[in-house]
Structures are given as C-alpha cells and as structure tokens.
XYZ file of C-alpha atoms in Angstrom:
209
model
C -3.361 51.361 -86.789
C -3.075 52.846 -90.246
C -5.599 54.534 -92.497
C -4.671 51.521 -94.807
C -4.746 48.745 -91.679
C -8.229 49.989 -91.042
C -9.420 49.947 -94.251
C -8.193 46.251 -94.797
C -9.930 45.389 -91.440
C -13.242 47.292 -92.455
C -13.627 44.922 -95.974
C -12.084 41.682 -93.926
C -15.419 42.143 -91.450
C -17.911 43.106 -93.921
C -16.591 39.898 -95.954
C -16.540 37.977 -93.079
C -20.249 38.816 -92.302
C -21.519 38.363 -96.088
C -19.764 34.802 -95.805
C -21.952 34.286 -92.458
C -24.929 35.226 -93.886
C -24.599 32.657 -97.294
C -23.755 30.301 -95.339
C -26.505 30.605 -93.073
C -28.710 30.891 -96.717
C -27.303 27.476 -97.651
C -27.964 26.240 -94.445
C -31.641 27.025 -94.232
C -32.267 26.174 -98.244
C -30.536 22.749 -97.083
C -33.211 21.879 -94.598
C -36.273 23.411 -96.362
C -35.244 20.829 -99.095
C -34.522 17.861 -97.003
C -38.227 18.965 -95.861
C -39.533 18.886 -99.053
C -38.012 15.619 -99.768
C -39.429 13.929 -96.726
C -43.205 15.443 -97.773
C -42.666 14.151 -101.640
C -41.113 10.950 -100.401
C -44.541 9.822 -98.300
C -46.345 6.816 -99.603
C -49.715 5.505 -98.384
C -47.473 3.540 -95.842
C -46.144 6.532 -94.277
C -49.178 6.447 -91.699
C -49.992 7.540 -88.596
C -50.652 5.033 -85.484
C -53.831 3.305 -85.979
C -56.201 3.346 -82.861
C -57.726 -0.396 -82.394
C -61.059 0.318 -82.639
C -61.635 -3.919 -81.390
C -60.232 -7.332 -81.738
C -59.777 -7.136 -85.592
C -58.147 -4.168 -85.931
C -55.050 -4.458 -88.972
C -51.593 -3.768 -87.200
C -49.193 -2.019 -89.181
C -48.167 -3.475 -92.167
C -46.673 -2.701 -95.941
C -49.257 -0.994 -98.386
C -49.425 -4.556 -100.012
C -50.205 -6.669 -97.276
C -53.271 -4.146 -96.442
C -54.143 -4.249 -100.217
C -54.575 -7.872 -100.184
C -56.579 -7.675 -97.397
C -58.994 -5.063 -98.789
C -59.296 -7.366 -102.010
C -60.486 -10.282 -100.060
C -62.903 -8.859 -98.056
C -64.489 -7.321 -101.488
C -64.180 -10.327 -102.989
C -65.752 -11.755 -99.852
C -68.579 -8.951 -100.088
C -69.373 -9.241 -103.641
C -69.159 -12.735 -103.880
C -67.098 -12.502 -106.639
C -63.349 -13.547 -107.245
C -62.097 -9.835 -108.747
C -59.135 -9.474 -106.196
C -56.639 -9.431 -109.034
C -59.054 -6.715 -111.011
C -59.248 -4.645 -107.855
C -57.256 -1.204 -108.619
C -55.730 1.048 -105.295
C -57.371 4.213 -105.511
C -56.310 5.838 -102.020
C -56.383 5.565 -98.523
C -58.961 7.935 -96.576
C -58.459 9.565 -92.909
C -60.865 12.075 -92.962
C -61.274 12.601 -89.094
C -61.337 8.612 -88.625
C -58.396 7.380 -86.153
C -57.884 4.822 -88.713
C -57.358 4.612 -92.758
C -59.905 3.556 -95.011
C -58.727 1.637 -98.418
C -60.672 2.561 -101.426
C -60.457 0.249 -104.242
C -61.634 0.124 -108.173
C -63.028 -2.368 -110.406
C -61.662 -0.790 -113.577
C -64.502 -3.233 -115.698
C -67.026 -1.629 -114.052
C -66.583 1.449 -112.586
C -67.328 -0.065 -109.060
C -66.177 1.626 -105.916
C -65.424 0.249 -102.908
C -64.334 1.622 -99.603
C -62.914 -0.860 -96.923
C -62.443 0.084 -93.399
C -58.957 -1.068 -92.251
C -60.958 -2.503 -88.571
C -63.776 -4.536 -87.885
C -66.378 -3.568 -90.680
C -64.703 -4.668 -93.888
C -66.478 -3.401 -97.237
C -68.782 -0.313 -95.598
C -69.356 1.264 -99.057
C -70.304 0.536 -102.512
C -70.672 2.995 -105.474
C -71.637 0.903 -108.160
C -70.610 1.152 -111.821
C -72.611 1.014 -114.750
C -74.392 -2.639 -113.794
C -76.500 -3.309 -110.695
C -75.835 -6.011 -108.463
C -78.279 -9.251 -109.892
C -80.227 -9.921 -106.857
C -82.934 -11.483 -109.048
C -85.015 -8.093 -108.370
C -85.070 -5.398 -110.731
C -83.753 -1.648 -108.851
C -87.278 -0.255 -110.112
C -89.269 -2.387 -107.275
C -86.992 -0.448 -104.344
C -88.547 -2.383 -101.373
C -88.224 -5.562 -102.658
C -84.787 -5.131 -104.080
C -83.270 -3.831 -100.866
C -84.277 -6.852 -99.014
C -83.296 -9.265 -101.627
C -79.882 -6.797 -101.800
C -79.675 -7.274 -97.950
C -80.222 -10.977 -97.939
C -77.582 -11.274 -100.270
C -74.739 -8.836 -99.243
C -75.752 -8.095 -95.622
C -75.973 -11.650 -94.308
C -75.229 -10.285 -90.736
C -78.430 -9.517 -89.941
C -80.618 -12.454 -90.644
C -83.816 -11.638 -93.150
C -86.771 -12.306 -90.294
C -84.714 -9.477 -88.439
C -84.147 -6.931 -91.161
C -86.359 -3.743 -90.821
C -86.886 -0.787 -92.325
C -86.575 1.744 -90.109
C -86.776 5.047 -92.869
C -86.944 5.502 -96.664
C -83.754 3.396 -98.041
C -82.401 2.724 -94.212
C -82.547 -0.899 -93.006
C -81.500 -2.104 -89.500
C -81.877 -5.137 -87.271
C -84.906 -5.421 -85.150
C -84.154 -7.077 -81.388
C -86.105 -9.049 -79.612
C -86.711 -6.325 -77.548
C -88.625 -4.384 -80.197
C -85.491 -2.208 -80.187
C -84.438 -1.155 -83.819
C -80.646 -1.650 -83.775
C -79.110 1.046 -86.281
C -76.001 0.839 -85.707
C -76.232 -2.979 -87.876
C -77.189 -1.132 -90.830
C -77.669 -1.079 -94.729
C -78.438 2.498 -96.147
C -78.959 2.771 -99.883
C -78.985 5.773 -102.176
C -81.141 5.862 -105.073
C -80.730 7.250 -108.453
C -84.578 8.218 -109.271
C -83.528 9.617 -113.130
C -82.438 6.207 -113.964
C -84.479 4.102 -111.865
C -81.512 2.717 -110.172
C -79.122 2.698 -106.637
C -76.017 4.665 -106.829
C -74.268 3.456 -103.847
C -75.361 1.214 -100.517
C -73.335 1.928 -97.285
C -73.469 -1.002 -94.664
C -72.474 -0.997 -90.745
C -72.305 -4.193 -89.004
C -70.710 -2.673 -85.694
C -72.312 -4.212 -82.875
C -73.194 -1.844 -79.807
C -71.495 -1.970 -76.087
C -75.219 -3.290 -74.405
C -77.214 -5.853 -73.379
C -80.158 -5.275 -74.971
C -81.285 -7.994 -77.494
C-alpha cells in the first residue's frame, strides 16, 4: 500500500472510531433522559404494591378513587360534611408497607392523615379552632374524655382509661390495658390548647378480653 493509501486508511479509522464513540454518547444521553422522564413523569399513583395489612385493606386504584375515600372517612371522623373542602396534600410511605393520604382543610388549617388500611383518620393536627366537645382544652382531663367520647367511639366511655399523661386506651375485662386501641393527644401548654390527637383502633391477634 502507498504512503497516500495508508494515510487515507489512518483518518478513515480514526473517523470511524470518533463516529463510534458519538454515537455511543447519543446513545447513553438517550436513556439517561428517557430515565429522567420516567422519574418526572411519577404521580402519587405510581405506587408500589400495597401489603394487606387485614380485610379492609384499599386495592389498587386511581389517585381519585383513594381521595374520595380519604374524604369520607374524615368526614366520617369529624362529623362534618367537608369532603369537597378537603385539599390532597401527599401521600406518606415512610417505612410503612402501605401509603398514608394526608389531606387539608384549607378554612382551617386542619391536618389530617388517613391510613390507606384498616384505621382510617389516625391523625389530626388541628388548625386555628379546637374541636367543640362542649369542654374547654384548658380542663385537659375532662376534655380528652369528652374528645374521646366524641371522635373515638370505638372504645366505649366506661372502658376508656388513662393509662399516661395525654395517652388513653381501652381497659379489658381482664384488667388488661389494651394500647394498641388508643387516643394520644399532644398539648400546646403556651396556648392552653391540643395541637394534634393521634388515634389507633387496631385490634390485637389474642384472646384476652
């Protein structure tokens, strides 16, 4: 071959491998923004399988569907009908195997978090009013029964105990103290009020009653 033949050949391979290696650029760019895509494109429904945690756990469904849910069983909680007030907020995993919906009454600055499974409403921040429970915040004892008798009808009022400062549970008729049926409340002692309540009505895998 030529001086000239070789030197053609030289700049056809180093052209050939500087084609390679943009293409193999492109290529790579390509999928790292498909990937991106996919991430930005997630919604709320873009979930991972829910674990039944029992007989009531919520299948998979549309964001909406779940929504509507959540706003019923607050509405169901509260007493209240606010379901078309009720604001998404966002959907909490934490290191739960299954989502919790947190919602906002706008009005109010209320707060709830809904367990997509068998609790329902399991938190409550409240706004700027209390609850009216007939029972001013200031008398704490008294207004965390009336609160319970009100909002925690699971555990009937001759059963409801207080087990520690702000905890309540449900006393069994085997003097057992059942805290997993609970009402917990935080107080806000520079205004004399609550600032959230967080309730469990799970009932435990025994016979004990």
């Amino acid at each position: 071959m030529s001086r000239m033949g070789r030197r053609w050949a030289r700049v056809a391979w180093v052209c050939g491998a500087r084609l390679l290696a943009t293409l193999a650029v492109v290529t790579l760019s390509a999928q790292a923004q498909q990937a991106a895509d996919t991430t930005a494109a997630q919604t709320p429904t873009d979930r991972p399988v829910v674990v039944s945690h029992g007989p009531h756990s919520w299948p998979e469904m549309p964001l909406e569907q779940r929504l509507e849910r959540a706003r019923q069983l607050v509405v169901a909680f509260t007493q209240r009908p606010i379901a078309e007030e009720l604001q998404f907020v966002e959907e909490r995993w934490e290191d739960k195997p299954f989502p919790r919906c947190v919602l906002e009454l706008p009005g109010t600055g209320d707060r709830f978090e809904v367990e997509e499974c068998d609790e329902g409403v399991i938190w409550w921040l409240f706004g700027r009013t209390m609850p009216d429970v007939g029972v001013s915040p200031a008398d704490t004892e008294t207004f965390e029964k009336a609160f319970c008798a009100r909002f925690f009808p699971e555990v009937p009022s001759e059963r409801l105990v207080q087990f520690q400062e702000h905890r309540w549970g449900e006393l069994l008729q085997s003097g057992v103290i059942l805290t997993t049926r609970k009402c917990f409340f935080t107080p806000n002692s520079k205004e004399r009020r609550y600032r959230k309540c967080v309730k469990s009505s799970a009932l435990p895998h025994t016979d004990i009653v």
